[in-house]
Amino acid sequence: MARRTRIKDLFKSETEAQYTVMGWVRTFRNNQFIALNDGSCLANLQAVVDFENTDAALLKRITTGAAIKIDGKLVASQGKGQTVELIAQSIEILGDCDAEIYPLQPKKHSLEFLREIAHLRFRTGTFSAIFRIRHALTFGIHKFFNDRNFVNIHSPIVTGSDAEGAGEMFQVTTLDLNNIPRNEDGSINYKKDFFGKQTNLTVSGQLEAELGALALCDVYTFGPTFRAENSNTSRHLAEFWMIEPEVAFADLHDNMDLAEDMLKYLIQYVLDHCAEDLAFLEQRLIEEEKQKPLAERSEMSLIEKLSFCLEQPFERLTYTEAIEILKNSTPNKKGKFQFPIDKWGADLQSEHERYLVEKHFKKPVILTNYPKEIKAFYMRMDDDGKTVRAMDVLFPGIGEIIGGSQREERYDKLLKRMEEMHIPAEEMSWFLDTRRYGTVPHAGFGLGFERLVLFVTGMSNIRDVIPFPRFPGSAEF
Ligand code: ATP
Ligand code: MN
């Protein structure tokens, strides 16, 4: 095809010169002004059509959604709203679009409606901005770790282990479900399955990352993870992406520092690289907030909220300290929490996490040293035998964005904990080997990528920050 200039580049190009652009028509006003978008940036290019000298049949085909190619001359714009415009000299229709039935009309559509046409929502300003920011964050994450000499590990997606020792996994099988091979005792004969054993989609790459860290020292994974939990919330997906750094010769404090540095770096990265998209999403949010009652409106705009997180050191406190705050909090005393906090040991719900962040401290919070009963088997036991060296990073509007810990590196203690939690040690001998052969203190965490994108874009439903969301009852596209 002919060489095209991206619209983003065109805005910075010399005027009084010839260019070719290709893209999709957003609107066509008065048979004269085409607003053209090619996804390279938020702004549309205005192309001016000489309608008196343009074939009427061609003009009719310039409809919202049509793909077109324009050759023309770039000039300084007379009109308001743009600095340059393209004087169209020839227009070619690349792909017609029947505007009568095209689902994306040039008007405001609800996010719920756009979710149903996720295959087309990339073509809206909001979603193109979200997915450009998602890309910038992906790139920023690799840059952050690469600059610090971390090695990216591709952990397996099909796994024979269950990292958390809990259910909620998707099974992977090629067995004929209408004719399942059985053992004599009636149980399923997995020896006949593809891998010769029962396998699942991974819920986390952490255990494999630990193996890497105990040789390469600083590693991270960035891959898809799957959870078959039936939680139809605005913060959970069945398929989501996770970033899991794992560091040898590191303790819980190093882990907290890494998490805080990384989050601040990424927020700054987006402020530096996605200014136009952020400004657009901020405006969108302001409009949306206007629909809410005054008391529920957020005190800060999107960009203020992002900058605010950069300026403050995150508040660090223990679970035990947090429970005291929550127990004595007004919403707890007034019975406003759905899950009242009455005693030490309670698992914290999103409502509690958000109270701490948004009402009490008014900044991101890192909670540490949780009761062992509510955390995974691999977290390092504290000397009191009651708590473990866990850390959760809590963010405004989101709740938990990161979960991590210093790992239990002592063989005997790890084995004991696995027995207590009924985790079959025989199947995990490869994991235990790291504690047998040159074990060292190490720590790591998991950042839910979509929760970060949610925070940075100011969107409120996680289904709107991944191109094709998977959740209970839905795996479209
Ligand atoms: P939550 O209590 O919010 O369900 P979790 O304790 O199950 O989180 P972890 O197992 O610690 O979460 O996973 C690490 C991170 O992955 C979380 O901090 C969160 O950001 C993200 N995460 C967990 N589950 C989901 C999910 N279903 N969809 C999207 N992100 C998730
Ligand atoms: Mn969960």
Coordinates of C-alpha atoms and ligand atoms in Angstrom, one line a residue:
M1 CA 0.0 0.0 0.0
A2 CA 0.9 3.6 -0.3
R3 CA 2.9 5.0 2.6
R4 CA 0.7 6.6 5.2
T5 CA 1.5 9.2 7.7
R6 CA 0.1 8.6 11.2
I7 CA -2.3 11.3 12.3
K8 CA -0.3 11.7 15.5
D9 CA 2.8 12.6 13.4
L10 CA 0.8 14.7 11.0
F11 CA 0.0 17.1 13.8
K12 CA 3.8 17.7 14.1
S13 CA 4.5 17.8 10.4
E14 CA 5.3 20.7 8.1
T15 CA 2.4 22.4 6.5
E16 CA 2.1 23.2 2.8
A17 CA 3.2 19.7 2.0
Q18 CA 1.5 16.5 0.6
Y19 CA 0.5 13.6 2.8
T20 CA -1.5 10.4 2.6
V21 CA -3.6 9.4 5.6
M22 CA -5.7 6.3 6.3
G23 CA -8.2 5.7 9.0
W24 CA -11.9 5.5 10.0
V25 CA -14.5 8.3 9.6
R26 CA -15.8 9.4 13.0
T27 CA -18.1 12.1 11.5
F28 CA -18.8 13.8 8.2
R29 CA -20.3 17.2 8.6
N30 CA -22.1 19.3 5.9
N31 CA -20.6 17.1 3.1
Q32 CA -17.4 19.0 3.8
F33 CA -15.6 18.2 7.1
I34 CA -14.4 14.7 7.8
A35 CA -13.2 13.9 11.3
L36 CA -10.7 11.0 10.7
N37 CA -9.1 8.8 13.3
D38 CA -6.4 6.2 13.0
G39 CA -5.9 5.3 16.7
S40 CA -2.4 6.8 16.8
C41 CA -3.8 9.5 19.1
L42 CA -7.0 10.7 20.6
A43 CA -7.5 13.7 18.4
N44 CA -9.2 13.4 15.0
L45 CA -7.8 14.9 11.9
Q46 CA -10.0 17.3 10.1
A47 CA -10.0 16.8 6.4
V48 CA -11.8 19.3 4.2
V49 CA -13.6 18.0 1.1
D50 CA -14.2 20.1 -2.0
F51 CA -17.8 18.8 -2.4
E52 CA -18.5 20.7 -5.5
N53 CA -15.8 18.9 -7.4
T54 CA -16.3 15.5 -5.7
D55 CA -18.4 12.8 -7.2
A56 CA -21.8 12.6 -5.4
A57 CA -21.7 8.8 -5.2
L58 CA -18.4 9.0 -3.4
L59 CA -19.6 11.6 -1.0
K60 CA -22.4 9.2 0.0
R61 CA -19.9 6.5 0.9
I62 CA -18.1 8.8 3.4
T63 CA -20.1 7.6 6.4
T64 CA -19.3 7.2 10.1
G65 CA -17.3 4.0 10.4
A66 CA -16.1 3.8 6.8
A67 CA -12.3 3.2 6.2
I68 CA -10.9 5.8 3.8
K69 CA -7.6 7.0 2.3
I70 CA -7.1 10.7 1.7
D71 CA -4.3 12.3 -0.2
G72 CA -4.0 16.0 0.4
K73 CA -2.2 19.1 1.4
L74 CA -1.7 20.0 5.1
V75 CA -2.5 23.6 5.9
A76 CA -2.8 25.7 9.0
S77 CA -6.4 25.6 10.1
Q78 CA -8.8 28.5 9.9
G79 CA -11.4 26.9 12.1
K80 CA -11.5 26.5 15.9
G81 CA -10.4 23.2 17.6
Q82 CA -7.5 22.3 15.5
T83 CA -4.2 23.8 14.4
V84 CA -3.9 22.0 11.1
E85 CA -6.2 20.4 8.6
L86 CA -5.8 18.4 5.5
I87 CA -7.2 19.7 2.2
A88 CA -8.4 16.5 0.5
Q89 CA -7.3 16.2 -3.1
S90 CA -8.3 12.6 -3.6
I91 CA -10.4 10.3 -1.5
E92 CA -10.6 6.5 -1.8
I93 CA -13.1 4.3 0.1
L94 CA -11.1 1.4 1.5
G95 CA -14.0 -0.2 3.4
D96 CA -17.7 0.9 3.3
C97 CA -19.7 1.0 6.5
D98 CA -23.5 1.0 6.4
A99 CA -24.2 3.8 8.9
E100 CA -27.8 2.6 9.2
I101 CA -26.8 -0.5 11.1
Y102 CA -23.3 0.5 12.4
P103 CA -23.7 0.1 16.2
L104 CA -21.3 3.0 17.0
Q105 CA -23.2 6.2 16.3
P106 CA -21.6 9.6 16.8
K107 CA -23.1 10.1 20.2
K108 CA -22.4 9.1 23.8
H109 CA -22.9 5.3 24.4
S110 CA -23.0 3.8 27.9
L111 CA -20.0 1.6 29.0
E112 CA -22.4 -1.3 29.5
F113 CA -23.5 -1.1 25.8
L114 CA -19.9 -0.8 24.6
R115 CA -19.0 -3.9 26.7
E116 CA -21.5 -5.8 24.5
I117 CA -19.8 -4.6 21.4
A118 CA -16.2 -5.0 22.7
H119 CA -15.1 -5.9 19.2
L120 CA -15.9 -2.3 18.1
R121 CA -15.3 -0.3 21.3
F122 CA -11.6 0.2 20.4
R123 CA -13.0 2.7 17.9
T124 CA -14.2 5.1 20.7
G125 CA -12.2 7.8 22.2
T126 CA -12.5 6.4 25.7
F127 CA -11.4 2.9 24.8
S128 CA -8.6 3.9 22.5
A129 CA -7.3 6.0 25.4
I130 CA -7.6 3.2 27.9
F131 CA -5.8 0.7 25.6
R132 CA -3.0 3.1 24.7
I133 CA -2.5 3.7 28.5
R134 CA -2.6 -0.1 29.1
H135 CA 0.2 -0.4 26.5
A136 CA 2.3 2.3 28.0
L137 CA 2.0 0.6 31.4
T138 CA 3.1 -2.7 29.9
F139 CA 6.1 -1.1 28.4
G140 CA 6.8 0.9 31.6
I141 CA 6.8 -2.3 33.6
H142 CA 9.3 -4.0 31.4
K143 CA 11.4 -0.9 31.4
F144 CA 11.3 -0.5 35.2
F145 CA 12.6 -4.1 35.7
N146 CA 15.0 -4.1 32.8
D147 CA 16.6 -0.9 34.1
R148 CA 17.1 -2.7 37.4
N149 CA 18.7 -5.8 35.8
F150 CA 15.7 -8.1 36.5
V151 CA 15.3 -11.1 34.3
N152 CA 11.9 -11.7 32.8
I153 CA 10.8 -15.4 33.4
H154 CA 8.0 -16.9 31.4
S155 CA 6.2 -19.1 33.9
P156 CA 4.0 -21.9 32.6
I157 CA 0.3 -21.3 31.9
V158 CA -0.6 -25.0 32.2
T159 CA 0.4 -26.1 35.6
G160 CA 0.4 -29.3 37.6
S161 CA 0.4 -27.5 40.9
D162 CA -2.0 -25.2 42.7
A163 CA 0.1 -22.3 44.1
E164 CA -2.3 -21.2 46.8
G165 CA -3.3 -24.7 47.9
A166 CA -6.9 -23.7 47.2
G167 CA -9.5 -24.5 44.6
E168 CA -10.8 -22.0 42.1
M169 CA -8.7 -23.3 39.1
F170 CA -9.8 -24.1 35.6
Q171 CA -9.0 -27.6 34.6
V172 CA -7.2 -28.3 31.4
T173 CA -8.0 -31.7 29.8
T174 CA -8.4 -33.5 26.5
L175 CA -10.4 -36.3 28.1
D176 CA -13.7 -37.1 26.4
L177 CA -16.2 -35.7 28.9
N178 CA -18.9 -38.1 27.6
N179 CA -16.7 -41.1 28.2
I180 CA -14.3 -40.4 31.1
P181 CA -11.7 -43.2 31.7
R182 CA -12.0 -44.5 35.3
N183 CA -9.8 -46.3 37.8
E184 CA -11.2 -49.4 39.5
D185 CA -12.3 -47.4 42.5
G186 CA -14.3 -45.1 40.2
S187 CA -12.0 -42.1 40.3
I188 CA -10.9 -40.4 37.1
N189 CA -7.9 -42.0 35.5
Y190 CA -5.7 -39.0 34.7
K191 CA -3.0 -41.2 33.4
K192 CA -5.1 -41.2 30.2
D193 CA -5.2 -37.4 30.1
F194 CA -3.0 -35.4 27.8
F195 CA -0.2 -34.8 30.3
G196 CA -0.7 -38.0 32.2
K197 CA -1.8 -36.1 35.2
Q198 CA -4.4 -33.6 36.3
T199 CA -3.6 -30.1 35.1
N200 CA -5.0 -26.6 35.5
L201 CA -4.5 -23.1 34.2
T202 CA -2.1 -21.2 36.5
V203 CA -3.4 -18.9 39.3
S204 CA 0.1 -17.4 39.8
G205 CA 3.6 -17.7 38.4
Q206 CA 5.2 -17.2 41.9
L207 CA 6.4 -20.6 42.7
E208 CA 8.2 -20.9 39.4
A209 CA 9.6 -17.3 39.8
E210 CA 11.0 -18.4 43.2
L211 CA 13.0 -21.1 41.4
G212 CA 14.4 -18.5 39.1
A213 CA 15.2 -16.0 41.8
L214 CA 17.3 -18.6 43.7
A215 CA 19.7 -18.5 40.8
L216 CA 19.2 -15.2 38.9
C217 CA 18.5 -13.2 42.1
D218 CA 16.2 -10.6 40.5
V219 CA 13.4 -12.0 38.3
Y220 CA 9.8 -11.1 37.3
T221 CA 7.0 -12.7 35.5
F222 CA 4.3 -10.8 33.5
G223 CA 1.7 -13.2 32.2
P224 CA -1.9 -14.3 32.2
T225 CA -3.4 -15.9 35.3
F226 CA -6.8 -17.6 35.7
R227 CA -9.2 -17.9 38.6
A228 CA -12.5 -19.7 38.4
E229 CA -13.8 -17.8 41.4
N230 CA -17.4 -17.0 41.1
S231 CA -17.0 -13.4 42.2
N232 CA -19.0 -11.1 40.0
T233 CA -17.4 -7.9 41.2
S234 CA -16.1 -4.8 39.5
R235 CA -12.5 -5.8 40.5
H236 CA -12.3 -9.5 39.6
L237 CA -11.8 -11.2 36.2
A238 CA -11.5 -14.9 35.5
E239 CA -8.5 -14.2 33.2
F240 CA -6.2 -11.4 34.2
W241 CA -2.5 -10.4 33.9
M242 CA -0.1 -10.4 36.8
I243 CA 3.3 -9.0 37.4
E244 CA 5.3 -11.0 39.9
P245 CA 8.8 -9.9 40.9
E246 CA 10.8 -12.2 43.1
V247 CA 14.1 -11.2 44.7
A248 CA 16.7 -13.2 46.5
F249 CA 18.6 -11.9 49.5
A250 CA 15.6 -9.6 50.3
D251 CA 13.3 -9.2 53.2
L252 CA 9.8 -7.7 53.7
H253 CA 11.2 -4.2 53.9
D254 CA 13.0 -4.6 50.6
N255 CA 9.8 -6.0 49.2
M256 CA 7.8 -3.0 50.4
D257 CA 10.4 -0.6 48.9
L258 CA 10.3 -2.3 45.6
A259 CA 6.5 -2.3 45.4
E260 CA 6.3 1.4 46.3
D261 CA 9.1 2.4 43.9
M262 CA 7.5 0.4 41.1
L263 CA 4.0 1.8 41.6
K264 CA 5.3 5.4 41.7
Y265 CA 7.5 4.8 38.7
L266 CA 4.5 3.5 36.7
I267 CA 2.2 6.3 37.7
Q268 CA 4.9 8.8 36.7
Y269 CA 5.5 7.0 33.5
V270 CA 1.9 7.4 32.4
L271 CA 1.8 11.0 33.5
D272 CA 4.9 11.6 31.3
H273 CA 3.8 9.5 28.3
C274 CA 0.0 9.7 28.1
A275 CA -0.8 13.3 28.9
E276 CA -3.4 13.7 26.2
D277 CA -5.2 10.4 27.0
L278 CA -5.2 11.1 30.7
A279 CA -6.6 14.6 30.2
F280 CA -9.4 13.1 28.2
L281 CA -10.2 10.4 30.8
E282 CA -10.1 13.0 33.5
Q283 CA -12.7 15.1 31.7
R284 CA -14.8 12.0 31.2
L285 CA -14.7 11.3 34.9
I286 CA -15.6 14.9 35.8
E287 CA -18.7 14.6 33.6
E288 CA -19.6 11.3 35.2
E289 CA -19.1 12.6 38.7
K290 CA -21.6 15.4 38.0
Q291 CA -24.3 12.7 37.8
K292 CA -23.5 11.7 41.4
P293 CA -24.9 13.3 44.6
L294 CA -22.4 15.8 46.1
A295 CA -21.4 13.6 49.0
E296 CA -20.3 10.8 46.8
R297 CA -18.2 12.9 44.4
S298 CA -14.5 12.4 44.6
E299 CA -12.5 15.2 46.1
M300 CA -9.7 15.0 43.6
S301 CA -9.6 14.9 39.8
L302 CA -7.9 11.9 38.1
I303 CA -4.5 13.7 37.6
E304 CA -4.6 15.2 41.1
K305 CA -5.2 11.7 42.5
L306 CA -2.2 10.2 40.5
S307 CA 0.1 13.1 41.5
F308 CA -1.1 12.8 45.1
C309 CA 0.1 9.1 45.2
L310 CA 3.5 10.2 44.0
E311 CA 4.1 12.8 46.6
Q312 CA 3.2 10.8 49.7
P313 CA 5.2 8.0 51.2
F314 CA 2.8 5.1 51.5
E315 CA 1.6 4.5 55.0
R316 CA 3.0 1.3 56.5
L317 CA 1.4 -0.5 59.4
T318 CA 0.7 -4.0 60.7
Y319 CA -2.5 -5.9 60.3
T320 CA -2.8 -5.8 64.1
E321 CA -2.6 -2.0 64.1
A322 CA -5.1 -1.8 61.3
I323 CA -7.6 -4.0 63.2
E324 CA -7.5 -1.6 66.1
I325 CA -8.2 1.4 63.8
L326 CA -11.1 -0.5 62.1
K327 CA -12.6 -1.7 65.4
N328 CA -12.8 1.8 66.7
S329 CA -13.8 3.4 63.4
T330 CA -17.2 5.2 63.1
P331 CA -18.6 3.0 60.3
N332 CA -17.8 -0.1 62.4
K333 CA -19.5 1.4 65.5
K334 CA -22.5 2.5 63.6
G335 CA -22.8 -0.9 61.9
K336 CA -22.1 0.5 58.4
F337 CA -19.7 -2.2 57.4
Q338 CA -21.3 -5.2 55.7
F339 CA -18.7 -7.3 57.6
P340 CA -18.3 -5.8 61.1
I341 CA -14.8 -6.0 62.6
D342 CA -15.1 -7.5 66.0
K343 CA -11.9 -9.4 66.6
W344 CA -8.3 -10.0 65.6
G345 CA -8.0 -12.6 62.9
A346 CA -10.8 -11.3 60.7
D347 CA -10.1 -11.3 57.0
L348 CA -10.2 -7.7 55.6
Q349 CA -12.8 -7.0 52.9
S350 CA -12.5 -4.3 50.3
E351 CA -14.7 -2.0 52.4
H352 CA -12.2 -2.1 55.2
E353 CA -9.2 -1.6 52.9
R354 CA -10.9 1.3 51.3
Y355 CA -11.8 2.9 54.7
L356 CA -8.2 2.8 55.7
V357 CA -6.9 4.3 52.5
E358 CA -9.7 6.8 51.6
K359 CA -11.0 7.9 55.0
H360 CA -8.4 7.2 57.7
F361 CA -4.9 7.7 56.1
K362 CA -6.0 9.4 52.8
K363 CA -3.1 7.8 51.0
P364 CA -1.9 4.4 49.8
V365 CA -1.4 1.9 52.6
I366 CA 0.8 -1.1 53.0
L367 CA -0.5 -3.6 55.6
T368 CA 1.9 -6.2 56.9
N369 CA 2.2 -9.2 59.3
Y370 CA -1.2 -10.8 58.8
P371 CA -2.5 -13.8 60.8
K372 CA -1.1 -16.9 59.3
E373 CA -4.6 -18.4 59.1
I374 CA -5.7 -16.0 56.4
K375 CA -2.5 -16.2 54.2
A376 CA -0.8 -18.7 52.0
F377 CA 1.5 -21.5 53.2
Y378 CA 4.7 -20.1 51.7
M379 CA 4.8 -16.9 53.7
R380 CA 7.6 -16.6 56.4
M381 CA 6.4 -17.2 59.9
D382 CA 7.0 -14.4 62.4
D383 CA 8.7 -15.2 65.7
D384 CA 5.4 -15.0 67.6
G385 CA 4.2 -18.0 65.6
K386 CA 0.9 -16.2 64.9
T387 CA 1.6 -13.8 62.1
V388 CA 3.4 -14.1 58.8
R389 CA 5.5 -11.6 56.8
A390 CA 2.8 -10.8 54.3
M391 CA 2.2 -7.4 52.8
D392 CA -0.9 -6.1 50.9
V393 CA -0.7 -2.7 49.1
L394 CA -4.0 -0.9 49.2
F395 CA -5.0 1.8 46.8
P396 CA -7.9 4.4 46.8
G397 CA -10.9 3.2 44.9
I398 CA -9.4 -0.2 44.4
G399 CA -8.5 -1.8 47.7
E400 CA -5.9 -4.5 47.3
I401 CA -3.7 -3.9 44.3
I402 CA -0.6 -5.9 45.4
G403 CA -0.3 -9.0 47.6
G404 CA 3.1 -10.3 48.5
S405 CA 5.4 -11.6 51.3
Q406 CA 8.8 -12.6 52.4
R407 CA 8.9 -16.3 51.7
E408 CA 9.5 -19.1 54.3
E409 CA 13.0 -20.1 53.3
R410 CA 13.5 -22.5 56.3
Y411 CA 12.9 -26.1 55.2
D412 CA 11.5 -27.5 58.4
K413 CA 9.2 -24.6 59.0
L414 CA 7.9 -24.7 55.5
L415 CA 7.3 -28.4 55.6
K416 CA 5.4 -28.1 58.9
R417 CA 3.2 -25.4 57.5
M418 CA 2.4 -27.4 54.4
E419 CA 1.4 -30.4 56.6
E420 CA -0.8 -28.1 58.7
M421 CA -2.5 -26.8 55.6
H422 CA -2.8 -30.2 53.9
I423 CA -0.6 -29.4 51.0
P424 CA 0.9 -32.6 49.5
A425 CA 4.6 -32.3 50.0
E426 CA 5.4 -35.1 47.6
E427 CA 3.9 -33.2 44.6
M428 CA 5.8 -30.1 45.6
S429 CA 9.3 -31.7 46.1
W430 CA 10.6 -29.4 43.3
F431 CA 9.6 -26.4 45.3
L432 CA 11.0 -27.8 48.5
D433 CA 14.3 -28.5 46.8
T434 CA 15.1 -24.8 46.8
R435 CA 15.0 -24.9 50.6
R436 CA 17.2 -28.0 50.6
Y437 CA 19.9 -26.8 48.2
G438 CA 21.3 -23.4 49.2
T439 CA 18.2 -21.7 50.5
V440 CA 18.3 -17.9 51.1
P441 CA 15.9 -15.2 52.4
H442 CA 13.8 -14.0 49.5
A443 CA 10.6 -12.0 48.9
G444 CA 8.2 -11.1 46.1
F445 CA 4.7 -9.9 45.3
G446 CA 1.9 -10.0 42.7
L447 CA 0.6 -6.9 41.1
G448 CA -2.8 -7.3 39.4
F449 CA -2.2 -5.5 36.1
E450 CA -5.9 -4.7 35.4
R451 CA -6.2 -3.2 38.9
L452 CA -3.3 -0.9 38.1
V453 CA -4.9 0.1 34.8
L454 CA -8.2 0.7 36.6
F455 CA -6.5 3.1 39.0
V456 CA -4.6 5.0 36.4
T457 CA -7.4 5.4 34.0
G458 CA -10.0 6.2 36.7
M459 CA -12.4 3.6 35.3
S460 CA -14.6 1.9 37.8
N461 CA -15.2 -1.6 36.2
I462 CA -12.3 -3.9 35.6
R463 CA -14.2 -5.3 32.5
D464 CA -13.5 -2.0 30.8
V465 CA -9.7 -2.1 31.1
I466 CA -9.0 -5.4 29.4
P467 CA -9.9 -5.8 25.7
F468 CA -12.0 -8.9 26.0
P469 CA -13.0 -9.6 29.6
R470 CA -13.7 -13.1 30.8
F471 CA -16.0 -13.4 33.8
P472 CA -18.6 -15.9 35.0
G473 CA -21.1 -16.6 32.2
S474 CA -19.1 -14.7 29.6
A475 CA -16.2 -15.6 27.2
E476 CA -17.3 -13.6 24.1
F477 CA -15.0 -12.8 21.2
Ligands
ATP1 P1 -8.6 -10.3 46.3 O1 -8.7 -10.5 47.8 O2 -8.9 -8.9 45.8 O3 -9.5 -11.3 45.6 P2 -6.3 -12.0 46.3 O4 -5.9 -11.9 47.7 O5 -7.0 -13.1 45.8 O6 -7.1 -10.6 45.9 P3 -3.6 -12.4 45.3 O7 -3.8 -13.9 45.2 O8 -2.7 -11.9 46.3 O9 -5.0 -11.7 45.4 O10 -3.2 -11.9 43.8 C1 -2.3 -10.8 43.6 C2 -3.0 -9.7 42.9 O11 -3.7 -10.1 41.8 C3 -4.0 -9.0 43.8 O12 -3.4 -8.0 44.7 C4 -4.9 -8.3 42.8 O13 -4.3 -7.1 42.3 C5 -4.8 -9.2 41.6 N1 -6.0 -10.1 41.5 C6 -6.3 -11.2 42.3 N2 -7.4 -11.8 41.8 C7 -7.8 -11.1 40.8 C8 -8.9 -11.2 39.8 N3 -9.8 -12.2 40.0 N4 -9.0 -10.4 38.8 C9 -8.1 -9.4 38.7 N5 -7.1 -9.2 39.5 C10 -6.9 -10.0 40.5
MN2 MN -9.1 -13.4 45.4

